[in-house]
């Protein structure tokens, strides 16, 4: 499957309305599992529908390899059925009067594939997805997770060049979602199909994708591998959207003079040549550390006194709320807490674990280095995945 390239893609539903997708440059590589991630209304489903051919562009172009499949400037439009892509919607859309085998076989019959070849392919796909024992049942006789596998099998049976998934797991309960995430990983490994997966669930994106494209208000914020998105967010939107519990943000610019802000400003003064362009800092909850009474503070760490105000068990981990002079800081840990509510403690965050953001909400670099050229709404990936 050639790369799918979106160049300066725009989509506007009303002539005088806002862009649902604005100036989108994105490349999806052959065999890639890319997640389009973002909140409701960010343009991710619209992008998927543009790739599938269910929507027409308002500007820009989409190419599959050397073939332009949609271009506003040239008037080119390849209809959905000729793009070689399979689309699985949030609703499974199975035929209730057909058996599971007949549902999986449906697309192949439309293509008039010989019956022996059809049966062989259907059996192979159903065995791969673990639904072969149910081939003679009807959709109403299967669980939600099994019906989801049937919908996937129906698409995989026609061997699409690209599999497009529009939040297909959102109707499942937590256990089935976990099982289906593992199933999708196996499908990607077994079939090597290029997958574009739309979700607002950050953990689905982090656990499934080989690359993630984060979107907000119709614009692409960042493209990268899951670890890059989490460890080096391009801007504050990405930092605050990805992560649970959410990242702690401390505003260091402005008139506020709370103890936590004072500690953050002192930290920046000791680790940088003044605060410069830094307007806020971010701290992931898991990077906060509570010091034992005689434990030394690491050099250059962001540290200070606090009161433990709440312990929130979540099962296998704990969320700890700290009060720093009236301002909250949230910490997460897998270790049973040794402190109690009301204890006075000292918190510490290693210098390299602190994220810096400038006045434009973009990521800024550390001491002495020039500011990274990233901004809210900009694609910051320098790999070939991001078409410039």
Coordinates of N, CA and C in Angstrom, one line a residue, residues 154-336:
X154 N -15.5 -8.7 8.2 CA -16.1 -8.4 6.9 C -15.3 -7.4 6.1
X155 N -14.6 -6.5 6.7 CA -13.7 -5.6 6.0 C -12.4 -6.2 5.6
X156 N -11.9 -7.1 6.5 CA -10.6 -7.7 6.2 C -10.7 -8.7 5.1
X157 N -11.9 -9.3 5.0 CA -12.1 -10.4 3.9 C -11.9 -9.8 2.5
X158 N -12.2 -8.6 2.3 CA -12.1 -8.0 1.0 C -10.6 -7.5 0.8
X159 N -9.8 -7.7 1.7 CA -8.4 -7.3 1.7 C -8.2 -5.8 1.3
X160 N -8.8 -4.9 2.1 CA -8.6 -3.5 1.7 C -7.2 -3.0 1.8
X161 N -6.8 -2.0 1.1 CA -5.5 -1.5 1.2 C -5.3 -0.7 2.5
X162 N -6.4 -0.1 3.0 CA -6.4 0.6 4.2 C -7.6 0.3 5.0
X163 N -7.5 0.2 6.3 CA -8.6 -0.1 7.2 C -8.9 1.2 8.0
X164 N -10.0 1.8 7.8 CA -10.4 3.0 8.5 C -11.4 2.7 9.6
X165 N -11.0 3.0 10.9 CA -11.9 2.7 12.0 C -12.3 4.0 12.7
X166 N -13.6 4.2 12.8 CA -14.2 5.4 13.4 C -14.7 5.0 14.8
X167 N -13.9 5.2 15.8 CA -14.2 4.9 17.2 C -15.0 3.6 17.4
X168 N -14.5 2.5 16.9 CA -15.2 1.2 16.8 C -15.4 0.6 18.2
X169 N -14.6 1.0 19.2 CA -14.7 0.3 20.5 C -15.5 1.1 21.6
X170 N -16.0 2.2 21.2 CA -16.7 3.1 22.2 C -18.0 2.5 22.7
X171 N -18.6 1.6 22.0 CA -19.8 1.0 22.5 C -19.6 -0.2 23.4
X172 N -18.3 -0.6 23.7 CA -18.0 -1.8 24.4 C -17.7 -1.4 25.9
X173 N -17.9 -2.4 26.8 CA -17.6 -2.1 28.2 C -16.0 -2.2 28.3
X174 N -15.6 -1.9 29.5 CA -14.1 -1.7 29.8 C -13.4 -3.0 29.5
X175 N -13.9 -4.2 29.9 CA -13.2 -5.4 29.7 C -13.1 -5.8 28.2
X176 N -14.2 -5.6 27.5 CA -14.2 -5.9 26.0 C -13.3 -4.9 25.3
X177 N -13.3 -3.6 25.7 CA -12.4 -2.7 25.0 C -11.0 -3.1 25.1
X178 N -10.6 -3.6 26.3 CA -9.2 -4.1 26.5 C -8.9 -5.3 25.6
X179 N -9.9 -6.2 25.5 CA -9.7 -7.4 24.7 C -9.6 -7.0 23.2
X180 N -10.4 -6.0 22.8 CA -10.4 -5.7 21.4 C -9.2 -4.8 21.0
X181 N -8.6 -4.1 22.0 CA -7.4 -3.4 21.7 C -6.3 -4.4 21.4
X182 N -6.2 -5.5 22.2 CA -5.2 -6.6 22.0 C -5.5 -7.2 20.6
X183 N -6.8 -7.4 20.3 CA -7.2 -8.0 19.0 C -6.7 -7.2 17.8
X184 N -6.9 -5.8 17.9 CA -6.5 -5.0 16.9 C -5.0 -5.0 16.7
X185 N -4.3 -5.1 17.8 CA -2.8 -5.2 17.7 C -2.4 -6.5 16.9
X186 N -3.1 -7.6 17.2 CA -2.9 -8.8 16.5 C -3.2 -8.8 15.1
X187 N -4.4 -8.1 14.8 CA -4.8 -7.9 13.4 C -3.7 -7.2 12.6
X188 N -3.3 -6.1 13.2 CA -2.3 -5.3 12.5 C -1.0 -6.1 12.2
X189 N -0.6 -6.9 13.2 CA 0.6 -7.7 13.1 C 0.4 -8.8 12.0
X190 N -0.8 -9.5 12.0 CA -1.1 -10.6 11.2 C -1.3 -10.2 9.7
X191 N -2.0 -9.1 9.5 CA -2.3 -8.7 8.1 C -1.4 -7.6 7.6
X192 N -0.7 -6.9 8.4 CA 0.1 -5.8 7.9 C -0.7 -4.7 7.2
X193 N -1.9 -4.6 7.5 CA -2.8 -3.6 6.9 C -2.5 -2.2 7.5
X194 N -2.5 -1.2 6.6 CA -2.5 0.2 7.1 C -3.8 0.5 7.8
X195 N -3.7 1.0 9.0 CA -4.9 1.3 9.8 C -4.9 2.7 10.2
X196 N -6.0 3.4 10.0 CA -6.2 4.7 10.5 C -7.4 4.7 11.5
X197 N -7.1 5.0 12.8 CA -8.0 4.8 13.9 C -8.4 6.1 14.5
X198 N -9.7 6.4 14.6 CA -10.1 7.6 15.2 C -10.6 7.3 16.6
X199 N -10.1 8.1 17.6 CA -10.5 8.0 19.0 C -10.3 9.3 19.7
X200 N -11.1 9.4 20.8 CA -10.9 10.5 21.8 C -10.2 9.9 23.0
X201 N -10.0 8.6 23.1 CA -9.5 7.9 24.2 C -8.0 7.9 24.1
X202 N -7.3 8.6 24.9 CA -5.8 8.7 24.8 C -5.2 7.4 25.1
X203 N -5.7 6.5 26.0 CA -5.1 5.2 26.3 C -5.2 4.3 25.1
X204 N -6.4 4.4 24.3 CA -6.5 3.6 23.1 C -5.4 4.0 22.2
X205 N -5.2 5.3 22.0 CA -4.2 5.8 21.1 C -2.8 5.3 21.5
X206 N -2.5 5.5 22.8 CA -1.1 5.2 23.3 C -0.8 3.7 23.2
X207 N -1.8 2.8 23.5 CA -1.5 1.4 23.5 C -1.6 0.8 22.1
X208 N -2.3 1.4 21.1 CA -2.5 0.8 19.8 C -1.6 1.3 18.8
X209 N -1.3 2.6 18.7 CA -0.8 3.2 17.6 C 0.7 3.0 17.4
X210 N 1.2 3.0 16.2 CA 2.6 3.2 15.9 C 3.0 4.7 15.8
X211 N 1.9 5.5 15.5 CA 2.1 6.9 15.5 C 0.7 7.6 15.8
X212 N 0.8 8.8 16.4 CA -0.4 9.5 16.8 C -0.4 10.9 16.2
X213 N -1.6 11.3 15.6 CA -1.7 12.6 15.2 C -2.8 13.3 16.1
X214 N -2.3 14.3 16.9 CA -3.2 14.9 17.8 C -3.8 16.2 17.1
X215 N -5.2 16.3 17.2 CA -5.9 17.3 16.6 C -6.7 18.2 17.6
X216 N -6.9 19.5 17.3 CA -7.6 20.3 18.1 C -8.2 21.5 17.3
X217 N -9.5 21.6 17.3 CA -10.2 22.7 16.6 C -9.8 22.7 15.1
X218 N -9.8 21.5 14.5 CA -9.5 21.3 13.1 C -8.1 21.4 12.7
X219 N -7.2 21.7 13.6 CA -5.8 21.8 13.2 C -4.9 20.7 13.9
X220 N -3.9 20.3 13.2 CA -3.0 19.3 13.6 C -2.0 19.9 14.6
X221 N -1.9 19.3 15.8 CA -1.1 19.9 16.9 C 0.3 19.2 16.9
X222 N 0.3 17.9 16.7 CA 1.6 17.2 16.8 C 1.4 15.8 16.2
X223 N 2.5 15.3 15.5 CA 2.5 13.9 15.0 C 3.8 13.3 15.6
X224 N 3.6 12.0 16.0 CA 4.8 11.4 16.6 C 4.5 10.0 17.1
X225 N 5.5 9.3 17.6 CA 5.3 8.0 18.2 C 4.6 8.3 19.6
X226 N 3.9 7.3 20.2 CA 3.3 7.6 21.5 C 4.2 8.1 22.6
X227 N 5.4 7.6 22.6 CA 6.3 8.1 23.7 C 6.7 9.5 23.4
X228 N 6.9 9.9 22.1 CA 7.2 11.3 21.8 C 6.0 12.3 22.2
X229 N 4.8 11.8 21.9 CA 3.7 12.7 22.2 C 3.6 12.9 23.8
X230 N 3.9 11.8 24.5 CA 3.8 11.9 26.0 C 4.9 12.7 26.6
X231 N 6.2 12.3 26.2 CA 7.4 12.8 26.8 C 7.8 14.2 26.3
X232 N 7.4 14.5 25.1 CA 7.8 15.8 24.5 C 6.6 16.5 23.8
X233 N 5.6 16.8 24.6 CA 4.4 17.5 23.9 C 4.8 18.8 23.3
X234 N 4.3 19.0 22.1 CA 4.6 20.2 21.3 C 4.1 21.5 21.9
X235 N 3.0 21.4 22.6 CA 2.4 22.6 23.2 C 1.6 22.2 24.4
X236 N 1.0 23.2 25.0 CA 0.2 22.9 26.3 C -1.0 22.1 26.0
X237 N -1.7 22.3 24.8 CA -2.9 21.5 24.6 C -2.5 20.0 24.6
X238 N -1.5 19.6 23.9 CA -1.1 18.2 23.8 C -0.7 17.7 25.2
X239 N 0.1 18.5 26.0 CA 0.5 18.1 27.3 C -0.7 17.9 28.2
X240 N -1.7 18.7 28.1 CA -2.9 18.6 29.0 C -3.9 17.6 28.6
X241 N -3.9 17.3 27.3 CA -4.9 16.4 26.8 C -4.4 14.9 27.0
X242 N -3.1 14.7 26.8 CA -2.6 13.3 27.0 C -2.0 13.2 28.4
X243 N -2.5 12.2 29.1 CA -2.0 11.9 30.4 C -3.2 11.8 31.4
X244 N -3.2 10.8 32.3 CA -4.2 10.7 33.3 C -3.5 10.1 34.6
X245 N -3.6 10.8 35.7 CA -4.1 12.1 35.9 C -3.5 13.2 35.0
X246 N -4.2 14.3 34.7 CA -3.6 15.3 33.9 C -2.3 15.9 34.4
X247 N -1.6 16.5 33.5 CA -0.3 17.2 33.9 C -0.6 18.4 34.8
X248 N 0.2 18.6 35.8 CA 0.1 19.8 36.7 C 0.7 21.0 35.9
X249 N 0.0 22.1 35.8 CA 0.5 23.3 35.2 C 0.6 24.4 36.2
X250 N 1.8 25.1 36.2 CA 2.0 26.2 37.1 C 2.3 27.4 36.3
X251 N 1.5 28.5 36.4 CA 1.7 29.7 35.6 C 2.8 30.5 36.4
X252 N 3.8 30.9 35.7 CA 4.9 31.6 36.3 C 4.9 33.1 35.8
X253 N 4.1 33.4 34.8 CA 4.1 34.8 34.3 C 2.7 35.4 34.8
X254 N 2.8 36.6 35.2 CA 1.6 37.3 35.6 C 1.8 37.8 37.1
X255 N 0.7 38.3 37.6 CA 0.8 39.0 38.9 C 0.7 38.0 40.1
X256 N 0.3 36.7 39.9 CA 0.1 35.8 41.0 C 1.4 35.6 41.8
X257 N 1.3 35.6 43.1 CA 2.5 35.4 43.9 C 2.3 34.3 45.0
X258 N 1.5 33.3 44.6 CA 1.3 32.2 45.6 C 2.6 31.5 45.9
X259 N 2.7 30.7 47.0 CA 3.9 30.0 47.3 C 4.4 29.0 46.2
X260 N 3.4 28.4 45.5 CA 3.8 27.4 44.5 C 4.4 28.2 43.3
X261 N 3.8 29.3 42.9 CA 4.4 30.1 41.8 C 5.7 30.7 42.2
X262 N 5.9 31.1 43.4 CA 7.2 31.6 43.9 C 8.3 30.5 43.8
X263 N 7.9 29.2 44.2 CA 8.8 28.1 44.1 C 9.2 27.9 42.6
X264 N 8.2 27.9 41.7 CA 8.5 27.7 40.3 C 9.4 28.8 39.7
X265 N 9.1 30.0 40.1 CA 10.0 31.1 39.6 C 11.4 31.0 40.1
X266 N 11.6 30.6 41.3 CA 12.9 30.4 41.9 C 13.6 29.2 41.2
X267 N 12.9 28.2 40.9 CA 13.4 27.0 40.1 C 13.9 27.5 38.8
X268 N 13.1 28.3 38.0 CA 13.5 28.7 36.7 C 14.8 29.7 36.8
X269 N 14.8 30.5 37.9 CA 16.0 31.4 38.0 C 17.3 30.6 38.2
X270 N 17.2 29.5 38.9 CA 18.4 28.7 39.2 C 18.8 27.8 38.1
X271 N 17.8 27.5 37.2 CA 18.2 26.5 36.1 C 18.3 27.2 34.8
X272 N 17.9 28.4 34.6 CA 18.0 29.1 33.4 C 18.6 30.5 33.6
X273 N 18.9 31.2 32.5 CA 19.3 32.6 32.5 C 18.1 33.5 32.7
X274 N 17.5 33.5 33.9 CA 16.2 34.2 34.0 C 15.1 33.4 33.4
X275 N 13.9 33.9 33.7 CA 12.7 33.1 33.2 C 12.5 33.3 31.6
X276 N 13.0 34.4 31.1 CA 13.0 34.6 29.6 C 11.6 34.4 29.1
X277 N 11.4 33.6 28.1 CA 10.1 33.4 27.4 C 9.2 32.4 28.1
X278 N 9.6 31.8 29.2 CA 8.8 30.8 29.9 C 7.6 31.5 30.6
X279 N 6.4 31.0 30.2 CA 5.2 31.5 30.8 C 4.5 30.5 31.8
X280 N 4.8 29.2 31.6 CA 4.3 28.2 32.5 C 5.2 26.9 32.5
X281 N 5.1 26.1 33.5 CA 5.8 24.9 33.5 C 4.8 23.7 33.8
X282 N 5.1 22.5 33.3 CA 4.2 21.4 33.5 C 5.0 20.2 34.2
X283 N 4.3 19.5 35.1 CA 4.8 18.4 35.8 C 3.9 17.2 35.7
X284 N 4.3 16.1 35.1 CA 3.5 14.9 35.1 C 3.4 14.4 36.6
X285 N 2.2 13.9 37.0 CA 2.0 13.4 38.3 C 2.9 12.3 38.7
X286 N 3.3 11.5 37.8 CA 4.2 10.4 38.2 C 5.6 10.8 38.4
X287 N 6.0 12.0 38.0 CA 7.3 12.5 38.2 C 7.5 13.2 39.5
X288 N 6.4 13.4 40.3 CA 6.5 14.0 41.6 C 7.0 12.9 42.6
X289 N 7.9 13.3 43.5 CA 8.5 12.3 44.5 C 8.4 13.0 45.8
X290 N 7.9 12.2 46.8 CA 7.9 12.7 48.2 C 9.1 12.2 48.9
X291 N 9.8 13.1 49.5 CA 11.1 12.8 50.1 C 10.9 12.3 51.5
X292 N 11.7 11.3 51.9 CA 11.8 10.8 53.3 C 12.5 11.9 54.1
X293 N 12.3 11.9 55.4 CA 12.8 13.0 56.2 C 14.3 13.3 56.0
X294 N 15.1 12.3 55.9 CA 16.6 12.4 55.8 C 17.1 12.3 54.3
X295 N 16.1 12.2 53.4 CA 16.6 12.1 52.0 C 17.0 13.4 51.4
X296 N 18.2 13.4 50.7 CA 18.7 14.7 50.2 C 17.9 15.0 48.9
X297 N 17.9 16.3 48.6 CA 17.3 16.8 47.3 C 18.3 16.8 46.2
X298 N 17.9 16.2 45.1 CA 18.8 16.1 43.9 C 19.1 17.6 43.4
X299 N 20.3 17.7 43.0 CA 20.8 19.0 42.5 C 19.9 19.5 41.3
X300 N 19.5 20.8 41.4 CA 18.7 21.4 40.3 C 17.2 21.0 40.3
X301 N 16.8 20.2 41.3 CA 15.4 19.8 41.3 C 14.4 20.9 41.6
X302 N 13.2 20.7 41.2 CA 12.1 21.6 41.6 C 11.5 21.0 42.9
X303 N 11.7 21.7 44.0 CA 11.3 21.2 45.3 C 10.7 22.2 46.2
X304 N 10.0 21.7 47.2 CA 9.5 22.7 48.2 C 8.6 21.9 49.2
X305 N 8.2 22.7 50.3 CA 7.3 22.0 51.3 C 5.9 22.0 50.9
X306 N 5.1 21.0 51.4 CA 3.7 20.8 51.1 C 3.0 20.1 52.2
X307 N 1.7 20.0 52.1 CA 0.9 19.3 53.1 C 0.1 18.2 52.3
X308 N 0.2 17.0 52.7 CA -0.6 15.9 52.0 C -2.1 16.1 52.4
X309 N -2.9 16.5 51.4 CA -4.3 16.8 51.7 C -5.3 15.7 51.3
X310 N -4.9 14.8 50.5 CA -5.8 13.7 50.1 C -5.1 12.5 49.6
X311 N -5.6 11.3 49.9 CA -5.1 10.0 49.3 C -6.3 9.4 48.6
X312 N -6.1 9.2 47.3 CA -7.2 8.6 46.5 C -6.7 7.3 45.9
X313 N -7.1 6.1 46.5 CA -6.8 4.8 45.9 C -7.5 4.6 44.6
X314 N -6.9 4.0 43.6 CA -7.6 3.7 42.3 C -7.5 2.2 42.0
X315 N -7.1 1.4 43.0 CA -7.0 0.0 42.8 C -5.5 -0.5 42.9
X316 N -4.8 -0.4 41.7 CA -3.4 -0.7 41.7 C -2.5 0.4 41.9
X317 N -3.0 1.6 42.1 CA -2.2 2.8 42.3 C -2.9 3.8 43.2
X318 N -2.2 4.9 43.5 CA -2.8 6.0 44.3 C -2.6 7.3 43.6
X319 N -3.6 8.2 43.8 CA -3.4 9.6 43.4 C -3.3 10.4 44.7
X320 N -2.3 11.2 44.8 CA -2.0 11.9 46.1 C -2.2 13.4 45.7
X321 N -3.0 14.1 46.5 CA -3.1 15.5 46.4 C -2.3 16.2 47.4
X322 N -1.4 17.1 46.9 CA -0.6 17.9 47.8 C -1.1 19.4 47.8
X323 N -1.0 20.0 49.0 CA -1.3 21.4 49.1 C -0.1 22.2 49.3
X324 N 0.2 23.1 48.3 CA 1.4 23.9 48.4 C 1.0 25.3 48.6
X325 N 0.9 25.7 49.9 CA 0.4 27.1 50.2 C -0.9 27.5 49.6
X326 N -1.8 26.5 49.5 CA -3.2 26.8 49.0 C -3.3 26.4 47.5
X327 N -2.3 26.0 46.9 CA -2.3 25.5 45.5 C -2.2 24.0 45.4
X328 N -3.0 23.3 44.6 CA -2.9 21.8 44.6 C -1.8 21.4 43.6
X329 N -1.2 20.2 43.9 CA -0.4 19.5 43.0 C -0.8 18.0 43.1
X330 N -1.0 17.4 42.0 CA -1.4 16.0 42.0 C -0.2 15.0 41.7
X331 N -0.1 14.0 42.4 CA 0.9 13.0 42.2 C 0.3 11.6 42.1
X332 N 0.9 10.7 41.3 CA 0.4 9.4 41.1 C 1.6 8.4 41.4
X333 N 1.3 7.3 42.0 CA 2.3 6.3 42.4 C 1.8 4.9 42.5
X334 N 2.6 3.9 42.2 CA 2.2 2.5 42.3 C 2.6 2.0 43.7
X335 N 3.3 2.7 44.5 CA 3.8 2.3 45.8 C 2.8 2.7 46.9
X336 N 2.5 1.8 47.8 CA 1.6 2.3 48.9 C 2.2 3.4 49.6

